[in-house]
XYZ file of C-alpha atoms in Angstrom:
658
model
C 0.000 0.000 0.000
C 2.403 2.889 0.582
C 4.984 3.359 -2.073
C 6.559 0.010 -1.341
C 3.825 -2.016 -2.909
C 3.165 -2.931 -6.447
C 3.674 -6.129 -8.407
C 5.111 -5.647 -7.991
C 5.595 -4.485 -4.519
C 8.108 -1.694 -4.952
C 10.194 -1.414 -1.795
C 11.932 1.870 -1.158
C 15.586 2.021 -0.211
C 14.563 3.760 3.017
C 12.411 0.764 3.979
C 15.156 -1.609 2.844
C 17.741 -0.032 5.122
C 15.405 0.490 8.049
C 14.469 -3.163 8.243
C 17.634 -4.683 6.883
C 15.567 -6.338 4.036
C 11.589 -6.916 2.924
C 8.287 -8.764 3.683
C 6.240 -11.875 3.037
C 4.905 -14.858 0.930
C 1.835 -17.562 1.054
C 0.506 -20.775 2.747
C 1.953 -24.022 4.125
C 2.193 -27.364 2.397
C -0.593 -29.805 3.279
C 0.656 -32.643 5.430
C 4.322 -31.802 4.849
C 6.836 -32.277 7.634
C 10.037 -32.545 5.652
C 11.339 -31.817 2.175
C 14.671 -32.861 0.787
C 14.210 -33.893 -2.847
C 14.917 -31.194 -5.406
C 12.120 -31.565 -7.974
C 14.341 -30.146 -10.700
C 16.383 -33.351 -10.582
C 13.400 -35.639 -11.094
C 13.588 -36.016 -14.903
C 16.956 -36.421 -16.554
C 15.652 -37.688 -19.898
C 15.155 -34.271 -21.428
C 17.830 -32.250 -23.170
C 20.348 -35.057 -22.904
C 20.558 -34.681 -19.111
C 22.238 -37.497 -17.180
C 20.427 -39.301 -14.408
C 21.814 -38.663 -10.973
C 23.647 -35.505 -11.965
C 24.926 -33.923 -8.783
C 28.177 -33.927 -6.875
C 29.925 -36.427 -9.117
C 28.661 -34.994 -12.374
C 29.447 -31.455 -11.239
C 33.131 -32.187 -11.242
C 32.957 -33.327 -14.851
C 30.920 -30.359 -16.052
C 31.813 -27.203 -17.857
C 32.017 -23.580 -16.888
C 31.784 -20.220 -18.593
C 34.804 -19.402 -20.793
C 35.185 -16.129 -18.891
C 35.751 -18.132 -15.690
C 37.863 -20.791 -17.385
C 40.251 -18.031 -18.428
C 40.596 -16.958 -14.796
C 41.234 -20.554 -13.731
C 43.935 -20.848 -16.357
C 45.503 -17.602 -15.162
C 45.562 -18.917 -11.590
C 43.223 -16.278 -10.134
C 40.333 -18.686 -9.554
C 40.137 -22.297 -8.294
C 38.891 -25.027 -10.657
C 35.116 -25.292 -10.974
C 34.868 -28.548 -9.003
C 36.426 -26.761 -5.997
C 34.009 -23.837 -6.270
C 30.830 -25.919 -6.075
C 29.240 -27.450 -2.959
C 29.384 -31.207 -2.448
C 25.742 -31.444 -3.495
C 24.905 -28.526 -5.800
C 21.319 -27.849 -6.723
C 20.658 -29.418 -10.131
C 18.404 -27.376 -12.411
C 16.591 -29.086 -15.271
C 16.466 -26.653 -18.239
C 12.970 -25.871 -19.429
C 13.656 -26.746 -23.075
C 17.279 -27.731 -23.592
C 20.784 -27.408 -22.197
C 22.086 -23.912 -22.785
C 25.267 -22.291 -24.005
C 27.489 -19.935 -22.074
C 27.879 -16.230 -22.677
C 26.041 -13.061 -23.566
C 24.360 -10.160 -21.821
C 20.727 -10.170 -20.767
C 19.443 -6.671 -21.545
C 16.609 -5.359 -19.427
C 15.251 -2.089 -18.074
C 13.796 -0.409 -15.008
C 10.905 2.034 -15.044
C 12.956 4.146 -12.615
C 15.737 3.531 -10.134
C 13.248 1.530 -8.042
C 14.946 -1.833 -7.385
C 11.937 -4.165 -7.414
C 12.712 -5.718 -10.807
C 16.219 -6.536 -9.627
C 14.787 -8.251 -6.552
C 12.514 -10.301 -8.803
C 15.444 -11.423 -10.945
C 19.146 -11.327 -10.029
C 18.728 -10.947 -6.239
C 16.408 -13.871 -5.606
C 18.130 -16.831 -3.926
C 17.107 -17.877 -0.420
C 17.098 -20.936 1.804
C 13.884 -22.043 0.117
C 11.853 -20.941 -2.886
C 8.512 -21.385 -4.546
C 8.563 -23.887 -7.382
C 8.024 -22.504 -10.932
C 4.286 -23.192 -10.805
C 3.632 -21.371 -7.485
C 2.417 -24.659 -6.030
C 4.854 -25.633 -3.275
C 7.921 -24.543 -1.345
C 11.146 -26.322 -2.327
C 14.746 -26.299 -1.033
C 17.151 -23.884 -2.678
C 20.224 -22.624 -0.828
C 19.231 -25.131 1.831
C 19.737 -28.713 0.715
C 16.637 -29.745 2.682
C 14.277 -28.565 5.393
C 12.045 -30.160 7.998
C 8.924 -28.804 9.718
C 8.280 -29.876 13.284
C 5.628 -29.273 15.919
C 2.883 -28.010 13.611
C 5.079 -25.144 12.467
C 6.868 -24.345 15.716
C 10.276 -25.475 14.427
C 11.977 -25.356 11.054
C 15.255 -27.212 10.581
C 17.417 -26.284 7.588
C 20.267 -28.426 6.298
C 22.780 -26.324 4.361
C 24.918 -27.508 1.452
C 28.335 -28.698 2.533
C 31.131 -26.810 0.816
C 28.927 -23.956 -0.426
C 30.679 -20.589 -0.767
C 29.963 -16.890 -0.918
C 30.767 -15.006 -4.112
C 34.208 -14.114 -2.700
C 35.035 -17.800 -2.163
C 34.606 -17.882 1.625
C 32.573 -20.756 3.184
C 28.829 -20.322 3.675
C 27.876 -22.056 6.957
C 25.436 -22.042 9.859
C 27.576 -19.321 11.470
C 26.284 -16.869 8.859
C 22.669 -17.539 9.841
C 23.552 -17.292 13.519
C 25.275 -13.945 12.866
C 22.060 -12.581 11.356
C 20.078 -13.778 14.374
C 22.411 -12.653 17.166
C 23.901 -9.502 15.687
C 21.116 -8.124 13.500
C 17.724 -9.516 14.537
C 18.413 -9.201 18.300
C 20.365 -5.932 18.054
C 18.088 -3.050 19.070
C 20.153 -0.449 17.236
C 19.781 -2.268 13.930
C 16.329 -3.806 14.505
C 14.493 -1.575 17.018
C 11.149 -3.280 16.267
C 11.056 -6.984 15.489
C 9.219 -7.793 12.249
C 5.774 -9.236 12.934
C 6.587 -12.178 10.659
C 9.435 -13.204 12.965
C 7.608 -13.183 16.269
C 4.419 -14.653 17.657
C 2.287 -12.589 20.056
C 5.279 -10.421 20.865
C 7.559 -13.384 21.547
C 10.649 -13.470 19.316
C 12.047 -16.206 17.159
C 14.938 -18.313 18.485
C 17.673 -19.543 16.121
C 20.098 -22.306 17.144
C 23.071 -23.829 15.379
C 23.161 -27.643 15.503
C 26.348 -28.052 13.480
C 28.127 -26.260 10.632
C 25.384 -27.220 8.164
C 22.273 -27.408 10.370
C 20.227 -24.577 11.866
C 16.902 -24.628 13.745
C 14.417 -21.739 13.715
C 12.041 -22.064 16.687
C 8.868 -20.086 17.497
C 7.040 -20.109 20.864
C 3.818 -21.012 19.029
C 3.088 -22.327 15.520
C 4.014 -19.979 12.673
C 2.574 -21.859 9.747
C 3.438 -19.215 7.149
C 7.106 -18.840 8.067
C 8.469 -20.525 4.936
C 6.368 -18.337 2.690
C 7.663 -15.297 4.518
C 11.150 -16.362 3.444
C 10.164 -16.995 -0.157
C 10.514 -13.419 -1.388
C 13.488 -11.110 -1.409
C 14.750 -9.214 1.587
C 13.486 -8.564 5.112
C 12.598 -9.911 7.494
C 15.394 -12.445 7.004
C 18.379 -12.392 4.680
C 21.492 -14.400 4.020
C 24.418 -12.234 5.089
C 28.176 -12.996 5.281
C 29.547 -12.946 8.805
C 33.183 -12.912 7.695
C 32.703 -9.653 5.788
C 30.284 -7.817 8.095
C 31.968 -8.403 11.466
C 34.367 -5.513 10.934
C 31.419 -3.088 10.591
C 29.593 -4.280 13.726
C 30.257 -2.680 17.097
C 30.296 -6.028 18.922
C 33.452 -6.902 16.971
C 34.862 -3.398 16.482
C 34.330 -1.194 19.583
C 36.125 1.725 17.920
C 33.185 2.380 15.593
C 31.318 5.645 16.170
C 27.773 6.251 17.370
C 26.457 6.122 13.815
C 27.791 2.606 13.287
C 24.308 1.050 12.950
C 23.322 3.244 10.013
C 26.632 2.553 8.308
C 26.174 -1.155 8.955
C 22.782 -1.073 7.225
C 24.434 0.569 4.254
C 26.962 -2.263 4.148
C 24.192 -4.866 3.768
C 22.629 -2.952 0.879
C 23.450 -5.451 -1.880
C 22.440 -3.051 -4.650
C 24.889 -0.323 -3.694
C 27.674 -2.073 -1.806
C 29.453 -3.997 -4.553
C 31.884 -5.442 -1.984
C 29.160 -7.376 -0.161
C 29.538 -11.121 -0.854
C 26.322 -12.810 -2.025
C 25.098 -16.297 -2.989
C 23.091 -15.237 -6.045
C 23.880 -16.117 -9.666
C 25.180 -12.659 -10.523
C 26.909 -9.943 -8.469
C 26.729 -6.170 -9.026
C 29.763 -4.490 -10.550
C 28.638 -0.908 -9.918
C 26.264 0.718 -7.375
C 22.578 0.926 -8.210
C 22.491 4.718 -8.239
C 25.698 5.080 -10.257
C 24.671 6.414 -13.669
C 21.782 5.214 -15.799
C 22.480 1.493 -15.673
C 23.732 -1.279 -13.424
C 25.798 -4.260 -14.551
C 25.634 -7.668 -12.844
C 28.263 -10.298 -13.651
C 28.226 -14.048 -13.019
C 29.103 -15.368 -9.561
C 32.035 -17.812 -9.953
C 30.919 -19.694 -6.807
C 27.233 -20.132 -7.689
C 25.784 -23.321 -6.204
C 23.634 -24.546 -9.109
C 24.479 -26.781 -12.069
C 22.621 -28.189 -15.059
C 21.991 -31.969 -15.451
C 25.417 -32.396 -17.090
C 27.065 -30.874 -14.031
C 27.961 -27.612 -15.793
C 27.920 -24.618 -13.495
C 25.142 -22.090 -13.901
C 24.209 -19.427 -14.814
C 24.584 -19.727 -18.557
C 24.375 -15.945 -19.106
C 27.532 -13.968 -18.264
C 26.007 -10.552 -17.518
C 22.704 -8.834 -16.806
C 22.441 -5.115 -17.576
C 19.638 -2.949 -16.173
C 19.101 0.391 -17.918
C 17.168 2.918 -15.828
C 14.539 5.274 -17.251
C 12.837 8.037 -15.310
C 10.032 8.263 -17.883
C 8.091 5.569 -19.666
C 8.371 6.967 -23.183
C 12.069 6.180 -23.737
C 11.670 2.825 -21.975
C 8.840 1.789 -24.308
C 10.896 2.931 -27.297
C 13.839 0.819 -26.127
C 11.590 -2.228 -25.855
C 9.844 -1.590 -29.187
C 13.236 -1.356 -30.886
C 14.048 -4.886 -29.726
C 16.686 -3.849 -27.188
C 15.075 -5.628 -24.210
C 15.425 -9.385 -23.705
C 12.955 -9.896 -20.859
C 10.788 -7.531 -18.872
C 7.453 -7.781 -17.054
C 6.274 -4.967 -14.800
C 2.684 -3.769 -14.521
C 3.545 -0.078 -14.907
C 4.947 -0.739 -18.386
C 3.221 -3.821 -19.795
C -0.189 -2.115 -19.716
C -3.099 -2.276 -22.158
C -2.277 1.298 -23.163
C 1.272 0.365 -24.210
C 0.375 -2.922 -25.845
C -0.420 -1.557 -29.352
C 3.004 0.115 -29.612
C 4.813 -2.950 -28.280
C 2.789 -5.276 -30.521
C 3.764 -3.281 -33.607
C 7.397 -3.515 -32.560
C 7.318 -7.321 -32.647
C 7.333 -7.209 -36.461
C 10.867 -5.859 -36.654
C 12.200 -5.916 -33.093
C 12.839 -9.630 -32.763
C 10.689 -10.176 -29.684
C 7.231 -11.434 -28.706
C 4.616 -10.616 -26.098
C 4.062 -13.617 -23.851
C 0.820 -13.971 -21.902
C 1.310 -13.761 -18.140
C -1.199 -14.600 -15.412
C -1.968 -11.679 -13.129
C -2.806 -12.188 -9.421
C -3.864 -8.545 -9.156
C -7.433 -8.053 -8.003
C -7.716 -4.406 -8.992
C -6.262 -1.851 -11.358
C -6.956 1.015 -8.949
C -7.584 0.448 -5.254
C -9.106 3.595 -3.728
C -8.092 3.959 -0.091
C -9.771 6.664 1.994
C -7.728 7.288 5.145
C -9.954 5.782 7.832
C -7.573 6.998 10.564
C -7.347 10.578 9.286
C -5.843 13.096 11.707
C -8.846 15.422 11.195
C -11.714 14.093 13.383
C -14.428 15.287 10.974
C -12.837 13.627 7.963
C -12.129 10.499 9.985
C -15.818 10.179 10.900
C -16.822 10.852 7.308
C -14.431 8.325 5.789
C -15.301 5.689 8.412
C -18.978 5.992 7.501
C -19.777 2.936 5.363
C -22.758 4.652 3.697
C -20.493 7.499 2.615
C -18.096 5.011 1.004
C -20.942 3.144 -0.696
C -22.267 6.430 -2.076
C -18.872 7.282 -3.564
C -18.610 3.795 -5.067
C -21.954 4.080 -6.871
C -20.761 7.433 -8.262
C -17.919 5.799 -10.233
C -18.593 5.046 -13.899
C -16.468 1.901 -14.093
C -17.495 0.826 -17.627
C -16.437 4.235 -18.938
C -13.043 4.006 -17.226
C -12.518 0.448 -18.465
C -13.343 1.493 -22.044
C -11.325 4.704 -22.192
C -8.420 4.125 -19.805
C -7.967 0.348 -19.954
C -8.963 0.009 -23.633
C -11.971 -2.146 -22.896
C -10.020 -4.749 -20.907
C -11.246 -5.922 -17.518
C -14.522 -5.965 -15.594
C -15.939 -3.717 -12.830
C -14.625 -5.050 -9.521
C -14.067 -4.029 -5.942
C -10.902 -4.750 -3.948
C -11.907 -8.384 -3.620
C -10.252 -11.770 -4.237
C -9.941 -12.973 -7.807
C -12.281 -15.789 -8.889
C -9.297 -18.206 -9.073
C -8.626 -17.992 -5.323
C -9.091 -21.506 -3.876
C -10.598 -20.358 -0.581
C -13.199 -17.833 -1.799
C -15.250 -18.841 -4.815
C -17.904 -16.116 -4.650
C -18.045 -12.931 -6.706
C -20.454 -11.117 -4.364
C -17.692 -9.029 -2.761
C -16.183 -8.083 -6.100
C -19.453 -6.948 -7.675
C -21.111 -5.203 -4.722
C -21.773 -1.451 -5.101
C -20.264 -1.368 -8.613
C -23.404 -0.190 -10.451
C -23.028 3.360 -11.746
C -26.153 4.990 -10.308
C -25.975 8.662 -9.381
C -29.411 8.752 -7.727
C -28.511 5.760 -5.556
C -25.169 7.395 -4.756
C -26.943 10.554 -3.614
C -29.306 8.584 -1.370
C -26.378 6.879 0.360
C -24.537 10.183 0.835
C -27.721 11.688 2.297
C -28.086 8.667 4.573
C -24.494 9.138 5.744
C -25.472 12.600 7.040
C -24.125 14.798 4.272
C -27.355 15.976 2.629
C -26.717 19.698 3.044
C -25.406 21.517 -0.037
C -24.348 25.039 -0.919
C -25.707 27.164 -3.768
C -23.446 25.357 -6.235
C -24.685 21.898 -5.194
C -21.550 20.970 -3.263
C -22.163 18.804 -0.218
C -21.148 20.288 3.111
C -19.127 18.586 5.801
C -19.607 18.750 9.566
C -17.748 22.076 9.618
C -20.178 23.625 7.123
C -17.604 23.828 4.349
C -17.762 22.015 0.985
C -16.412 18.463 1.136
C -13.075 18.223 -0.648
C -11.139 14.963 -0.925
C -7.533 15.108 -2.090
C -6.234 11.875 -3.602
C -2.486 11.342 -3.316
C -1.098 9.474 -6.346
C 2.416 8.409 -7.209
C 3.496 10.230 -10.370
C 4.829 6.984 -11.872
C 1.248 5.690 -12.250
C -0.149 7.775 -15.140
C -2.921 5.245 -15.799
C -4.232 5.724 -12.262
C -4.156 9.487 -12.734
C -6.190 9.111 -15.933
C -8.724 6.909 -14.144
C -9.161 9.369 -11.301
C -9.859 12.221 -13.733
C -13.036 10.352 -14.673
C -13.849 9.713 -11.003
C -13.383 13.418 -10.350
C -16.033 14.216 -12.941
C -18.660 11.784 -11.664
C -18.098 12.530 -7.974
C -18.687 16.198 -8.777
C -22.163 15.212 -10.048
C -23.089 14.051 -6.532
C -21.576 17.082 -4.821
C -18.121 15.777 -3.839
C -15.032 17.655 -5.016
C -11.993 15.488 -5.783
C -8.541 17.002 -6.130
C -5.708 15.025 -7.685
C -2.342 15.451 -5.991
C 0.601 13.733 -7.685
C 3.998 13.283 -6.039
C 7.115 11.141 -6.175
C 6.988 7.679 -4.539
C 9.300 8.952 -1.800
C 7.083 11.941 -0.969
C 3.942 9.821 -1.049
C 5.564 7.408 1.401
C 6.618 10.250 3.708
C 3.141 11.754 3.829
C 1.532 8.396 4.440
C 3.985 7.592 7.240
C 2.994 10.915 8.838
C -0.747 10.147 8.372
C -1.179 13.399 6.448
C -3.425 12.515 3.524
C -7.111 12.106 2.680
C -6.968 9.291 0.192
C -4.416 7.374 -1.818
C -4.361 4.718 -4.524
C -2.681 1.371 -4.892
C -2.538 -1.514 -7.311
C -4.542 -4.370 -5.826
C -1.684 -6.817 -6.126
C -2.791 -9.378 -3.567
C -5.787 -11.035 -5.158
C -4.465 -14.604 -5.235
C -2.402 -16.852 -2.918
C -0.261 -13.968 -1.679
C -3.077 -12.766 0.559
C -2.497 -15.721 2.894
C 0.613 -14.068 4.255
C -0.299 -10.501 3.355
C -4.037 -9.879 3.913
C -3.685 -6.098 4.083
C -6.568 -5.435 1.675
C -8.963 -7.215 4.022
C -7.822 -5.819 7.346
C -5.231 -3.183 8.177
C -1.803 -4.759 8.351
C 1.514 -4.497 6.529
C 1.559 -0.719 6.149
C -2.092 -0.319 5.232
C -2.902 2.597 2.924
C -6.451 2.987 4.216
C -5.833 2.808 7.985
C -2.176 3.399 8.931
C -2.834 3.802 12.650
C -4.831 0.581 12.817
C -2.053 -1.124 10.912
C 0.521 0.013 13.462
C -1.659 -1.366 16.239
C -1.692 -4.763 14.550
C 2.039 -4.753 13.831
C 2.771 -4.159 17.510
C 4.708 -0.931 17.150
C 3.995 2.277 19.068
C 0.380 1.968 20.284
C -1.956 4.227 18.357
C -5.666 3.559 18.363
C -7.427 0.233 18.328
C -9.324 -0.611 15.164
C -13.067 -1.318 15.367
C -14.314 -4.610 16.744
C -14.820 -6.148 13.299
C -11.191 -5.586 12.354
C -9.926 -6.839 15.700
C -11.952 -9.985 15.047
C -10.286 -10.356 11.650
C -6.846 -10.034 13.246
C -7.682 -12.694 15.846
C -8.929 -15.109 13.173
C -5.789 -14.564 11.132
C -3.469 -15.278 14.060
C -5.408 -18.349 15.201
C -6.404 -20.049 11.967
C -3.950 -18.889 9.297
C -0.675 -18.278 11.128
C -1.486 -20.717 13.921
C -2.400 -23.778 11.867
C -0.460 -25.748 9.272
C -3.675 -27.439 8.147
C -4.603 -25.924 4.790
C -8.335 -26.467 5.265
C -8.204 -24.539 8.540
C -6.201 -21.748 6.917
C -8.649 -21.501 4.043
C -11.628 -21.434 6.408
C -9.978 -18.597 8.350
C -9.381 -16.603 5.180
C -13.024 -17.031 4.147
C -14.138 -15.581 7.486
C -11.739 -12.642 7.137
C -12.872 -11.921 3.578
C -16.563 -12.074 4.484
C -16.050 -9.546 7.286
C -14.179 -7.299 4.834
C -17.045 -7.680 2.376
C -19.543 -6.548 5.005
C -17.390 -3.662 6.262
C -16.367 -2.439 2.766
C -13.088 -0.866 3.936
C -11.864 0.071 0.433
C -13.207 0.303 -3.118
C -11.839 -0.551 -6.543
C -12.301 0.221 -10.223
C -11.774 -2.975 -12.205
C -10.217 -6.403 -12.250
C -7.422 -6.359 -14.836
C -7.519 -8.520 -17.910
C -4.626 -10.375 -19.461
C -1.058 -9.279 -18.708
C 2.058 -9.922 -20.741
C 5.853 -9.973 -20.729
C 8.358 -8.773 -23.324
C 10.565 -11.725 -24.377
C 13.192 -11.428 -27.118
C 13.760 -14.142 -29.696
C 17.360 -14.583 -28.582
C 16.636 -15.576 -24.962
C 15.722 -19.225 -24.369
C 14.347 -21.524 -21.645
C 11.833 -18.816 -20.702
C 8.324 -20.134 -19.876
C 5.674 -19.566 -22.553
C 2.114 -18.256 -22.476
C 0.393 -18.386 -19.069
C 3.314 -20.187 -17.393
C 4.313 -17.215 -15.238
C 2.532 -14.883 -12.835
C 3.036 -11.153 -12.580
C 3.621 -11.562 -8.862
C 5.920 -10.338 -6.132
C 4.755 -12.853 -3.530
C 6.037 -15.554 -5.840
C 8.817 -13.596 -7.541
C 8.592 -14.241 -11.239
C 10.628 -14.722 -13.324
C 13.181 -15.625 -10.601
C 11.330 -18.766 -9.488
C 11.498 -20.162 -13.035
C 15.233 -20.707 -12.426
C 16.597 -17.814 -14.466
C 20.117 -19.252 -14.178
C 19.069 -21.761 -16.875
C 18.070 -18.998 -19.332
C 20.562 -18.652 -22.181
C 21.166 -16.398 -25.179
C 21.735 -17.084 -28.848
C 22.093 -14.696 -31.767
C 24.216 -11.964 -30.164
């Protein structure tokens, strides 16, 4: 909801540093207590892969010529000494690849979300490519004990950081003891890493085994590790000790802030990582960032050849969409999928470019439940506006005064259907469309009756409705300037709300300024992409009750997150929070989790906290003809909670035709 959400969830650098990383993921595996098999090794018949490829085969495999040259020069150990004893074996989607080349991609701005959905994504565990189950990744295996109270991770023996130093249980213990438990670095424990105010406990069993223990079941813990960043990250103890006051007492009083800067993987190019590529220049240095292969990467193909196949990934940054679209239409982008760019409005231009640009538009499934989520600030600092916005009849009146078919036709080029901020029809635990369709009829007379019923029947000579203070009601909507489609949509809303006596003012600002004003609770209304319409809502239900930095009730959200006490939310929302803790977080039984989510959604339906414009239609990705092993139509989601394309094993992508 604030500026750090979008497909998408765009996380600001301020939030990144303040937490030491980013948020959450989806639901537990039914009946699963342990997982050790890597499903990518299951079929070796394709692409000439050899059965049983692993430690033995890895030693016989190949490596990139750029690394072979370093081995020959004596500046790098042989490939078999750089791999763990049991590397993760990745089955290529279509065929074994070839080494070399540069993956060309773009960013809509210097926002790092696309990097976190590609080159930065490697954690202890991961979603599988179909967003069906959690599988081992950096961890060789994991085990769930005590209905989600304990999680035991077995690390890969002999695995190394990108600088060649060993990756062991001591690195995970360093994060726990020196970052998670350090009040100067983590003044407030993330809600995903505590239960009812009681913190997580991490214990080292041996050099390759670590146990994460909660005081009560935390059935969504794995999914909260399955995206990039906070609340938990893999960080190198051997490098970071020198910047921590516990190891270097001579550091000044500002050591904690400087330490957070040292764990910023996008700007500190000296920070060792475990990902397939490492940055060669800081993220804010110029108009592009170059990532180069990690010589110690822990994955191989079925022939034992070290991945990734691609040598470099180059991100070119654009502050405006026009030049970015031109770059893509010219065929200078190999793979890109972000909702702000791959929109219905841009599709005609990009489709024309496929004729000469050497690329195609691949259909992508979208978990987004709404194109424009309208969030009145229910905890507004002005008491009169707070009462007005909290009045359900007032919100219903505004909803009926939105001409959704007109907006869909003119802004979204006829794609999509009128829809509230409600789950998508594909959601397995809520098969009704009653929440999505309620109050979506465009009916100005009905809208007026609801506004009258809410207590705002008085008007001035110009027909403007008057608030409790006797002045015309004015609602200012705060919109991030990088969302021009939302601005266009709200221009139509402005016109129809005026017909029922409500003045809407559109206030655009940078993502950073929007975030600052929302943190300070100084806004009337804001907008957000309804990104959590599918499985992601199991670990991030913020659209249904105020949690996770809610855009529509920031003070209620802070109450739930356990930070500085503000004001308690109403009884209905407190009931939602209790159900979530008991049935979703507190139970590893999927049926119980789904039943809890249905209850939460039905309360949200009845309370009508927020409103939406439309459910988006088909989404798409830009995929060049020279990049291979990329999933085809409807094989990927445009999702942050399951970070595509990273979960499709991008290390097995390869390039031909450079």
